[in-house]
mmCIF file of C-alpha atoms in Angstrom:
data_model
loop_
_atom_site.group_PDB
_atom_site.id
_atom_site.type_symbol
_atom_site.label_atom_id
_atom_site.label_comp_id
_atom_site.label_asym_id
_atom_site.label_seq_id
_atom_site.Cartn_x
_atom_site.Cartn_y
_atom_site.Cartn_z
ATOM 1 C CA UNK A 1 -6.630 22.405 24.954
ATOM 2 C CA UNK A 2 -3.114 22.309 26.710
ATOM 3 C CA UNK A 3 -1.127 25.454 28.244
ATOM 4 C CA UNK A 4 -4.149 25.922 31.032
ATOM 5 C CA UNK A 5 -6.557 27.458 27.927
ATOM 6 C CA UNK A 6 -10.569 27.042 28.925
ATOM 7 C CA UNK A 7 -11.841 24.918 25.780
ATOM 8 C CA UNK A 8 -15.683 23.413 25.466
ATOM 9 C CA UNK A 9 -16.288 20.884 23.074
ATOM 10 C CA UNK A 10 -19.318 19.681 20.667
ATOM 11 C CA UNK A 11 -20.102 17.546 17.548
ATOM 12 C CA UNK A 12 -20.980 19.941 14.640
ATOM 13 C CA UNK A 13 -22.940 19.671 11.388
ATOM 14 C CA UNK A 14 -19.632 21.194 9.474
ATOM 15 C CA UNK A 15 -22.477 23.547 8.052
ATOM 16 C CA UNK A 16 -22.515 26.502 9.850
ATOM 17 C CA UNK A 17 -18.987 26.873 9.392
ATOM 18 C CA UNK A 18 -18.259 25.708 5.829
ATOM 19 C CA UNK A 19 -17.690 29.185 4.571
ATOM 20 C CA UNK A 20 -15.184 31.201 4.765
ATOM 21 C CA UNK A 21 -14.523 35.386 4.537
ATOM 22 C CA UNK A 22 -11.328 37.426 4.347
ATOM 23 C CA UNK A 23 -9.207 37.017 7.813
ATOM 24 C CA UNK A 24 -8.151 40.891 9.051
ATOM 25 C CA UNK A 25 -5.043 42.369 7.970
ATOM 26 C CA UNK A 26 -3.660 42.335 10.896
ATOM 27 C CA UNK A 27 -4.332 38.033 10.940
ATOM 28 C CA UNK A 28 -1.394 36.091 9.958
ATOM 29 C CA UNK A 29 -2.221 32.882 7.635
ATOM 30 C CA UNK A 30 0.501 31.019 9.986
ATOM 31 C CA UNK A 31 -1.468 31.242 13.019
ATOM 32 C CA UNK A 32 -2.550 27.614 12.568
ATOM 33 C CA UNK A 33 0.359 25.081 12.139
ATOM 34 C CA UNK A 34 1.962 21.756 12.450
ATOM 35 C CA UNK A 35 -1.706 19.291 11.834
ATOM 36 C CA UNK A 36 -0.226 15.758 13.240
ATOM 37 C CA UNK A 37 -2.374 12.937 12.431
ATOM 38 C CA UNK A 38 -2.767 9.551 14.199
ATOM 39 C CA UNK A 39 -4.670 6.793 15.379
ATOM 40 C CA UNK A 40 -5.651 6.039 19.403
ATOM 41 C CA UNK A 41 -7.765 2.704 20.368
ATOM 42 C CA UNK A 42 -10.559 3.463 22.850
ATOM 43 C CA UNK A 43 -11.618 0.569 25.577
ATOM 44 C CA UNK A 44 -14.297 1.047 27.817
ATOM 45 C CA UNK A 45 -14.999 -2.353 29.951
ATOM 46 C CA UNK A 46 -17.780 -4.855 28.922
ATOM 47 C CA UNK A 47 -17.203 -3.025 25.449
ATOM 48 C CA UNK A 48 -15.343 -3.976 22.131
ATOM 49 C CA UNK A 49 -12.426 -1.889 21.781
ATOM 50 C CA UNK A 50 -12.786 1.112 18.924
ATOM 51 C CA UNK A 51 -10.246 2.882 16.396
ATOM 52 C CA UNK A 52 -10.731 6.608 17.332
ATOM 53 C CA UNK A 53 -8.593 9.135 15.190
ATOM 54 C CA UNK A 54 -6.143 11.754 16.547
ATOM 55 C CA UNK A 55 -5.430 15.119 15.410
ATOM 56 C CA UNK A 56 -2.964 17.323 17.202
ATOM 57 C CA UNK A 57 -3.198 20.906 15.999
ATOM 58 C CA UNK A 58 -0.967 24.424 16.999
ATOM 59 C CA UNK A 59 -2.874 27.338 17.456
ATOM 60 C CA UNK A 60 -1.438 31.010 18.164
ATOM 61 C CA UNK A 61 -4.382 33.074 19.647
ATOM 62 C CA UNK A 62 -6.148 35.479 18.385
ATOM 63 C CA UNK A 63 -8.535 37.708 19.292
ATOM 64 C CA UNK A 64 -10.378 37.403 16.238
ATOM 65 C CA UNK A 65 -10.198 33.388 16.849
ATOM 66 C CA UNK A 66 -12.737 32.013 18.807
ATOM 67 C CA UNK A 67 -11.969 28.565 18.191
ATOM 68 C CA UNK A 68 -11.139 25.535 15.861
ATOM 69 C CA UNK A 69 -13.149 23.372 14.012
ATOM 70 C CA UNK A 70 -11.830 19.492 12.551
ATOM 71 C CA UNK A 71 -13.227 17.516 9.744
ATOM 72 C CA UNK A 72 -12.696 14.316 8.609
ATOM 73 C CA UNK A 73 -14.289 12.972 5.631
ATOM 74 C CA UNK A 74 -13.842 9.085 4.219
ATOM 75 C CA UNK A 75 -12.972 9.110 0.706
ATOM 76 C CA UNK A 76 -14.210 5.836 0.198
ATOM 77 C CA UNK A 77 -17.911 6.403 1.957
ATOM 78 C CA UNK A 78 -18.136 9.973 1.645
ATOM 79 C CA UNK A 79 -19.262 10.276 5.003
ATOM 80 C CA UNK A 80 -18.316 13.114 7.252
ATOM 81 C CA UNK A 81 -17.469 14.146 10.625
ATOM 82 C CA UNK A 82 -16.997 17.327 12.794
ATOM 83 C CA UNK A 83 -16.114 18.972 16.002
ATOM 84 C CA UNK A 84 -15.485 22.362 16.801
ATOM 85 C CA UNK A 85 -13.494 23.763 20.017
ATOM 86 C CA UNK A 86 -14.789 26.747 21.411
ATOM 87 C CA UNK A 87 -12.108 28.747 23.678
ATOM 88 C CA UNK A 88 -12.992 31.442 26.931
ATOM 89 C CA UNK A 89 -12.811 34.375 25.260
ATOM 90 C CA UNK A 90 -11.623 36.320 27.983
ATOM 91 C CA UNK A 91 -8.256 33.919 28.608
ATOM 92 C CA UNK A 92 -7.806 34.163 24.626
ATOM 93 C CA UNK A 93 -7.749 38.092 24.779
ATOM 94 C CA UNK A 94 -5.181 37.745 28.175
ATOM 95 C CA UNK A 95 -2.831 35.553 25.708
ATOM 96 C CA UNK A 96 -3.067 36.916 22.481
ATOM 97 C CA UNK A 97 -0.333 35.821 20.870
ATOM 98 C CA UNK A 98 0.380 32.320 22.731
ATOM 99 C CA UNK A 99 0.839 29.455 21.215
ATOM 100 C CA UNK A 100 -1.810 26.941 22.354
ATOM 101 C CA UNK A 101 -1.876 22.999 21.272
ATOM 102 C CA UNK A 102 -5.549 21.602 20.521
ATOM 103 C CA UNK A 103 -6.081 17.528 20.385
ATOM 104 C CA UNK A 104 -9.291 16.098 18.677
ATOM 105 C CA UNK A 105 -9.532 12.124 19.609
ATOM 106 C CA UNK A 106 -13.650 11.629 19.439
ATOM 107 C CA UNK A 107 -14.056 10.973 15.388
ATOM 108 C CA UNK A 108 -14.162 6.659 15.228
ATOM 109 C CA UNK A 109 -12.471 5.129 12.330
ATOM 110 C CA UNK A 110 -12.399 2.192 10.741
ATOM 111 C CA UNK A 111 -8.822 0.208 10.142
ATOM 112 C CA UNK A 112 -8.063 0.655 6.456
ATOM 113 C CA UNK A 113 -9.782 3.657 5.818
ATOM 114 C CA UNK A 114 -8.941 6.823 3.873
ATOM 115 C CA UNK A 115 -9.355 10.149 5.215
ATOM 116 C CA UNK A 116 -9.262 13.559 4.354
ATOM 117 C CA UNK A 117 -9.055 15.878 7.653
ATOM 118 C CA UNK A 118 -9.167 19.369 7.536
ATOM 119 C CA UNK A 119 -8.740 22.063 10.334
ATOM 120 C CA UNK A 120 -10.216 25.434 10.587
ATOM 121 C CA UNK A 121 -10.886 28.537 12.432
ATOM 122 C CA UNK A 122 -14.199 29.500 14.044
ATOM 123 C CA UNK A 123 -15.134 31.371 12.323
ATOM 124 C CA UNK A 124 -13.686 30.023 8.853
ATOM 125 C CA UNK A 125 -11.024 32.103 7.675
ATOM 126 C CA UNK A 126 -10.107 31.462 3.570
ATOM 127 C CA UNK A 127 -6.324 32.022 4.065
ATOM 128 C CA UNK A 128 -6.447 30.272 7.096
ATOM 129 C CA UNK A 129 -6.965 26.085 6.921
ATOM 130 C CA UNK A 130 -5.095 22.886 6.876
ATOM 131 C CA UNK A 131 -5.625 19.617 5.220
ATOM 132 C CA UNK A 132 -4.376 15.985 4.857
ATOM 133 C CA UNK A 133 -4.974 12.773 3.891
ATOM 134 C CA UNK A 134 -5.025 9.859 6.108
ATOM 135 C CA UNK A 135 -4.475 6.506 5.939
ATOM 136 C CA UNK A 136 -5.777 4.080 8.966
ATOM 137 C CA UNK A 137 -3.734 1.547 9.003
ATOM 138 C CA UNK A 138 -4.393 -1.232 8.578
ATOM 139 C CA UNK A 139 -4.365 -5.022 9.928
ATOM 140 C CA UNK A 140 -0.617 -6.331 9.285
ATOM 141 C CA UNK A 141 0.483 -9.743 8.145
ATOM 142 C CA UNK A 142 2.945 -11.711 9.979
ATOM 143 C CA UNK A 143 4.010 -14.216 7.761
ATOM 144 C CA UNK A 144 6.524 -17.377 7.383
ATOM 145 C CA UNK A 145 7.720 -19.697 4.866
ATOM 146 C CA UNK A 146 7.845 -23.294 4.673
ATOM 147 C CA UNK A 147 10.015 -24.526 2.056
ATOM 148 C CA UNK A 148 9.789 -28.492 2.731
ATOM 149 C CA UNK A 149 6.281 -28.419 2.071
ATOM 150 C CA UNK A 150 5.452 -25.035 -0.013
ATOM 151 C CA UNK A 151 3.417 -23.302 2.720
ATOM 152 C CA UNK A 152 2.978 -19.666 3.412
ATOM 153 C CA UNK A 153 1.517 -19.327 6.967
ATOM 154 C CA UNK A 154 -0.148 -15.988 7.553
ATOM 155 C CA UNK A 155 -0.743 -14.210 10.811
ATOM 156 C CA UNK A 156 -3.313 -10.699 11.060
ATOM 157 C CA UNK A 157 -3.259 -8.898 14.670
ATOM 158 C CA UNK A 158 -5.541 -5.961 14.881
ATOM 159 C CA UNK A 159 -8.377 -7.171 14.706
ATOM 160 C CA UNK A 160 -11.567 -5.159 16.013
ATOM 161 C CA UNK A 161 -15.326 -5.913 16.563
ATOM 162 C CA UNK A 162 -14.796 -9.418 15.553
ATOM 163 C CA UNK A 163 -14.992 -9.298 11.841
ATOM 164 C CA UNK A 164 -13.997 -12.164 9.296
ATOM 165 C CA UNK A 165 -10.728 -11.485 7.362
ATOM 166 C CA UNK A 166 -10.027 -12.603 3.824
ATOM 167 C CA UNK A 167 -6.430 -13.601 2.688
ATOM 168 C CA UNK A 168 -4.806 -14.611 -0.743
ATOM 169 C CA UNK A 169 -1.962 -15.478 -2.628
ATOM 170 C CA UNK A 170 -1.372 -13.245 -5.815
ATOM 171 C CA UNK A 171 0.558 -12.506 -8.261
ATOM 172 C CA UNK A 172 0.917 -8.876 -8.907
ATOM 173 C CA UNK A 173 1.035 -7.742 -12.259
ATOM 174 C CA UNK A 174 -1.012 -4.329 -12.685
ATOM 175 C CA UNK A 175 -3.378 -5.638 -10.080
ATOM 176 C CA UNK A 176 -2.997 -8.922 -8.266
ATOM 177 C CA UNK A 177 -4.071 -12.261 -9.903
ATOM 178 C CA UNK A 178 -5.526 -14.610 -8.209
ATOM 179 C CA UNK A 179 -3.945 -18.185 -8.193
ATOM 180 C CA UNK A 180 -6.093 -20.255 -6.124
ATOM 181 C CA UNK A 181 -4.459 -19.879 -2.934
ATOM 182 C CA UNK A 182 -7.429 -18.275 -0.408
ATOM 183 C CA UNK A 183 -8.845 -18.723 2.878
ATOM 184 C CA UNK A 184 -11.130 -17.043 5.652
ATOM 185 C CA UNK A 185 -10.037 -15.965 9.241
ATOM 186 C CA UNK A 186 -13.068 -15.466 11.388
ATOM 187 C CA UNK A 187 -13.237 -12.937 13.294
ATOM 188 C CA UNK A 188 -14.762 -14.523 16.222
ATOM 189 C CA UNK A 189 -11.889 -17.626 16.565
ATOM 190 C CA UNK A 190 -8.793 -17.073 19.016
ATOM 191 C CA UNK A 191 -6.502 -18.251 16.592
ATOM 192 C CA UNK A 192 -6.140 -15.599 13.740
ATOM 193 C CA UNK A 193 -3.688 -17.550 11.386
ATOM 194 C CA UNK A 194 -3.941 -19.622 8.157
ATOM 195 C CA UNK A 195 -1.505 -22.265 5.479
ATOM 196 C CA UNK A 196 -1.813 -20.912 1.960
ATOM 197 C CA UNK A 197 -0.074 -23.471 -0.402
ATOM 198 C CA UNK A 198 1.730 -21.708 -3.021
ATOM 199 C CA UNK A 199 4.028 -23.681 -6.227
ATOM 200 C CA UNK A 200 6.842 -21.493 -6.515
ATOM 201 C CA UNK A 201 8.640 -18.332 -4.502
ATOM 202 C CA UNK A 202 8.416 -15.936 -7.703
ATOM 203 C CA UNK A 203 9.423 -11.930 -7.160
ATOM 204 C CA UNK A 204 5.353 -11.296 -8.065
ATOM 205 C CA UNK A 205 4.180 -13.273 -4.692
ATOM 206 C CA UNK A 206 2.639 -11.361 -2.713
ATOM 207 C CA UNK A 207 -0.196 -11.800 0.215
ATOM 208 C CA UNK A 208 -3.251 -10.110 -0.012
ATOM 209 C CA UNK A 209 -6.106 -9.406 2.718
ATOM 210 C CA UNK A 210 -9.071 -7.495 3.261
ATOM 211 C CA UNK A 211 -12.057 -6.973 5.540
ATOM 212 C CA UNK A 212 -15.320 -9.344 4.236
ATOM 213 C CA UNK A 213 -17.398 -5.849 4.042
ATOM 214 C CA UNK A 214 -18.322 -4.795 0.407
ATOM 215 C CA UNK A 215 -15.424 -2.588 -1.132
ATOM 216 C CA UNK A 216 -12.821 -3.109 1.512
ATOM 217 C CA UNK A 217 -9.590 -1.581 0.696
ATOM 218 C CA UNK A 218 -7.147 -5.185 0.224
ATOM 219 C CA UNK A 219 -3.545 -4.584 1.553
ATOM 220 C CA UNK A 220 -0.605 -6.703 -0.108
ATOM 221 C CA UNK A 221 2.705 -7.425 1.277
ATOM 222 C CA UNK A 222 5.254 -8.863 -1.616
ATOM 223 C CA UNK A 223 7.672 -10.217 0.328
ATOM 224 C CA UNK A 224 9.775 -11.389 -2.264
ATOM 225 C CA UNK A 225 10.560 -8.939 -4.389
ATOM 226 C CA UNK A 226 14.574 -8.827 -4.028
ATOM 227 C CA UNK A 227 17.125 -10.375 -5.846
ATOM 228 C CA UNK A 228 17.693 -13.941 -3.915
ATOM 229 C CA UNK A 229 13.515 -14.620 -5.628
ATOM 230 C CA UNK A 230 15.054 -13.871 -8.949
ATOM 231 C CA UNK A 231 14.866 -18.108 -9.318
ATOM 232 C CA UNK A 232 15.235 -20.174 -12.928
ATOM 233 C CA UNK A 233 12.079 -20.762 -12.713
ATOM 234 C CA UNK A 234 11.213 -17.362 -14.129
ATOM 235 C CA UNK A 235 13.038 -17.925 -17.072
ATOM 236 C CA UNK A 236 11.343 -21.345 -17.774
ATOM 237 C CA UNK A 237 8.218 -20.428 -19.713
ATOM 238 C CA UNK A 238 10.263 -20.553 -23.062
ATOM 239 C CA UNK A 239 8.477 -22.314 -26.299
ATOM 240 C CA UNK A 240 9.256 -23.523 -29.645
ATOM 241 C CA UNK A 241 7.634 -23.386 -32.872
ATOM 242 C CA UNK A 242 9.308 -25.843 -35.188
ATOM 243 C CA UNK A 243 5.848 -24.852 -37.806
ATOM 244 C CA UNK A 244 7.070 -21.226 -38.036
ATOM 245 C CA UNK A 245 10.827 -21.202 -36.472
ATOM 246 C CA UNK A 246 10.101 -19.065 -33.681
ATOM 247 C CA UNK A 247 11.491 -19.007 -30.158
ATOM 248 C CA UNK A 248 9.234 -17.386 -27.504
ATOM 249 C CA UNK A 249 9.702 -16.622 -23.413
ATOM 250 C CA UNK A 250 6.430 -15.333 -21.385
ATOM 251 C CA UNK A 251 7.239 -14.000 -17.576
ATOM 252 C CA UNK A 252 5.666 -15.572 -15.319
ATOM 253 C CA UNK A 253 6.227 -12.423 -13.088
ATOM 254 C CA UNK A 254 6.394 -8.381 -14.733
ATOM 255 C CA UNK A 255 10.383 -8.080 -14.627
ATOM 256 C CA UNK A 256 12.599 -5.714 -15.981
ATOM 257 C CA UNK A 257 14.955 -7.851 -17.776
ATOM 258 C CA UNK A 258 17.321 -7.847 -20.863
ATOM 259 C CA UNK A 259 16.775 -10.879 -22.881
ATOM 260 C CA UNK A 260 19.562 -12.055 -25.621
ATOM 261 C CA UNK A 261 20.413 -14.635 -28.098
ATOM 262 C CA UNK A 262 23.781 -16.201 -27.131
ATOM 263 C CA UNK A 263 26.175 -18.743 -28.054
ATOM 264 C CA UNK A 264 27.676 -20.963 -25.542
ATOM 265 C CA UNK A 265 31.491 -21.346 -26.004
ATOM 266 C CA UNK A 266 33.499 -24.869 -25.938
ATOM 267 C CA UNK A 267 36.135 -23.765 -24.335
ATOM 268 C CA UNK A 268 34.950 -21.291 -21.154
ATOM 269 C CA UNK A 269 30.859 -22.302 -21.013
ATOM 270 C CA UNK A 270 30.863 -18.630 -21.207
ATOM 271 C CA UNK A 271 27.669 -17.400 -23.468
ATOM 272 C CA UNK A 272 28.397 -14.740 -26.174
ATOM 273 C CA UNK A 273 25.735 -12.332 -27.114
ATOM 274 C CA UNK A 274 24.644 -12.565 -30.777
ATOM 275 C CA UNK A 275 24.845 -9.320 -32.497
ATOM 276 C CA UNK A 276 21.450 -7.252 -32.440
ATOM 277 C CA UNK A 277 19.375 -9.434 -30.503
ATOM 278 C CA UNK A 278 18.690 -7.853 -27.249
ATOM 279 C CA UNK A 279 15.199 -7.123 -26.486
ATOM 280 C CA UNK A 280 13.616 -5.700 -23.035
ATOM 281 C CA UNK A 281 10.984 -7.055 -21.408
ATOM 282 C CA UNK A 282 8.834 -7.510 -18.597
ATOM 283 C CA UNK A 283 6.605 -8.663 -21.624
ATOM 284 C CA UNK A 284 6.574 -11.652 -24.516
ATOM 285 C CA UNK A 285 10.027 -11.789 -26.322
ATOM 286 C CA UNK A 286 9.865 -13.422 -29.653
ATOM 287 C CA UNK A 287 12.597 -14.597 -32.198
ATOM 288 C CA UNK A 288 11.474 -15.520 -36.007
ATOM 289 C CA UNK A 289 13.863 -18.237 -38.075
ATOM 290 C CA UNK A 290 15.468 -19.255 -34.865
ATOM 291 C CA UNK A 291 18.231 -22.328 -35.878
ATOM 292 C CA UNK A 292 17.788 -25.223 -33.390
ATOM 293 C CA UNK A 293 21.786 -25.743 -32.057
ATOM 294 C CA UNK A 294 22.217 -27.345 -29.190
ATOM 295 C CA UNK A 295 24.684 -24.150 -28.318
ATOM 296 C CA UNK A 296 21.958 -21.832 -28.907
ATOM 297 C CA UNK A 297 20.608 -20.365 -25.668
ATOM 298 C CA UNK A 298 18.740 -17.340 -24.142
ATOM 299 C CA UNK A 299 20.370 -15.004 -21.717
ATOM 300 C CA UNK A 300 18.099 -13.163 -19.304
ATOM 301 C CA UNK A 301 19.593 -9.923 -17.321
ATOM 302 C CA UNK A 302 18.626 -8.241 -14.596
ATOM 303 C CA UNK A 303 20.229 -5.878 -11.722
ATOM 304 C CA UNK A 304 20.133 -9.216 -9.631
ATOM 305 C CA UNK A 305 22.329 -11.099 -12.304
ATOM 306 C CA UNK A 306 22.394 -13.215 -15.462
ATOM 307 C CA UNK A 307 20.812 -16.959 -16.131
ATOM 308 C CA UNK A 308 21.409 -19.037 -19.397
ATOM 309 C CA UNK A 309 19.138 -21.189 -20.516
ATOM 310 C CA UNK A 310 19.396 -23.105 -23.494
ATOM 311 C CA UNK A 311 16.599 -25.066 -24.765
ATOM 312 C CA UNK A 312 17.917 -27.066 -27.461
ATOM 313 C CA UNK A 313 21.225 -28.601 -25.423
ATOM 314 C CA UNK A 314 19.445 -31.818 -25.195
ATOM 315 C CA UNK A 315 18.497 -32.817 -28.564
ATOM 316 C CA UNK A 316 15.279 -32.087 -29.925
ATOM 317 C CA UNK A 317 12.823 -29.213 -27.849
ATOM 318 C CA UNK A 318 9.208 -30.425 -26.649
#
């Protein structure tokens, strides 16, 4: 406790104060306030360095508040943790009234994980509680590009207690598929980098890592998500059936896009929509009884820009 307040502190079961009565009349719901969550690293020497979490909390005193009690529960273990501060009774009675700030930094967390923490009074007053979730952050990607050669090196700083790391290339569609690229950073080595090769910078790219325990949360970064990714190669995936006359074009990457039929003009090269054949996508457009001119093309729009591509400009389509 700050402001000179006599506090004792102890582990609790959570039990003996999990339920709660009717606060006085006279007992303001407001008296607890302002719950600031956030994360402190404990190092003792000769010992690996922990992940402990940190609650702030403002209190004004009571005299029918004898002290506070935080929980924090992991929503993906279930597993829960409490403390409860105890305050002098006599100094609370002296400064009823006084706002008094109470810090909690002895729960240990893992990196990644999600809490719920909640703080109450002792003794547990219904109208009288705050709650949020938490999320530990965790272990961030560095990351940098080699064009030349099609190389995505990946860098992952905070690491603790040694474990191995997993990390991916994806692309991210409503989860991330897997494309081959993968490798293991063990914890134990100095050097906590790795090369994933990838085959082309597409707006779904994204890196992926986790922890190698059993149902680690995975974190992605998709770099590449702005316009300048928006490449042709996205709009390449186009097919031809000459059996049934129909002209199809799969993503390669979910993308909002407006896809047309257009005709290219002699005279400008500029492409003029055909009448009632826009579709949207990010999904499979199809067009039936397509005819085969080499001025025929497909126009693909997005809030990054337009790209043409016409797959019958040099004689007959593969």
């Amino acid at each position: 406790c700050l402001q000179g307040i006599h506090c004792k502190s102890k582990p609790s079961s959570g039990i003996f104060n999990s339920f709660c009565h009717d606060a006085p009349v006279h007992l303001s719901s407001t008296v607890l306030k302002s719950m600031k969550i956030s994360t402190v690293m404990k190092c003792v020497q000769g010992s690996p360095c922990s992940l402990h979490l940190n609650v702030k909390g403002t209190l004004s005193l009571h005299e029918n508040i004898r002290g506070l009690e935080i929980c924090s529960l992991s929503l993906d273990t279930q597993q829960s943790q409490c403390t409860h501060v105890r305050f002098a009774r006599k100094k609370t009675k002296m400064l009823n009234g006084k706002k008094v700030q109470v810090q909690f930094n002895c729960i240990e967390v893992d990196v990644a994980q999600h809490i719920y923490v909640t703080m109450k009074t002792v003794p547990n007053y219904c109208e009288v509680k705050l709650s949020q979730e938490y999320y530990v952050e965790a272990r961030r990607f560095d990351y940098n590009v080699d064009r030349a050669r099609k190389i995505i090196s990946v860098n992952v700083s905070n690491f603790l207690r040694d474990q191995d790391y997993y990390v991916r290339l994806c692309h991210k569609w409503f989860t991330c598929e897997d494309i081959g690229a993968f490798a293991v950073i063990k914890g134990k080595e100095s050097l906590k980098s790795v090369s994933l090769k990838y085959s082309q910078l597409l707006p779904c790219l994204c890196i992926e890592g986790w922890l190698a325990i059993p149902d680690a949360r995975r974190i992605q970064l998709c770099p590449f998500q702005n316009g300048k990714y928006y490449t042709k190669a996205l709009w390449d995936n186009i097919v031809y059936n000459p059996v049934t006359q129909t002209l199809a074009w799969e993503p390669a990457c979910p993308v909002l896009v407006v896809v047309n039929l257009c005709r290219l003009m002699k005279s400008n090269d500029h492409c003029e929509d055909i009448q009632n054949s826009s579709k949207n996508s990010p999904e499979k457009v199809k067009y039936s009884r397509v005819d085969t001119h080499p001025r025929l093309c497909m126009k693909f729009t997005t809030k990054a820009g337009s790209w043409v591509k016409c797959p019958f400009a040099h004689g007959e389509f593969p």
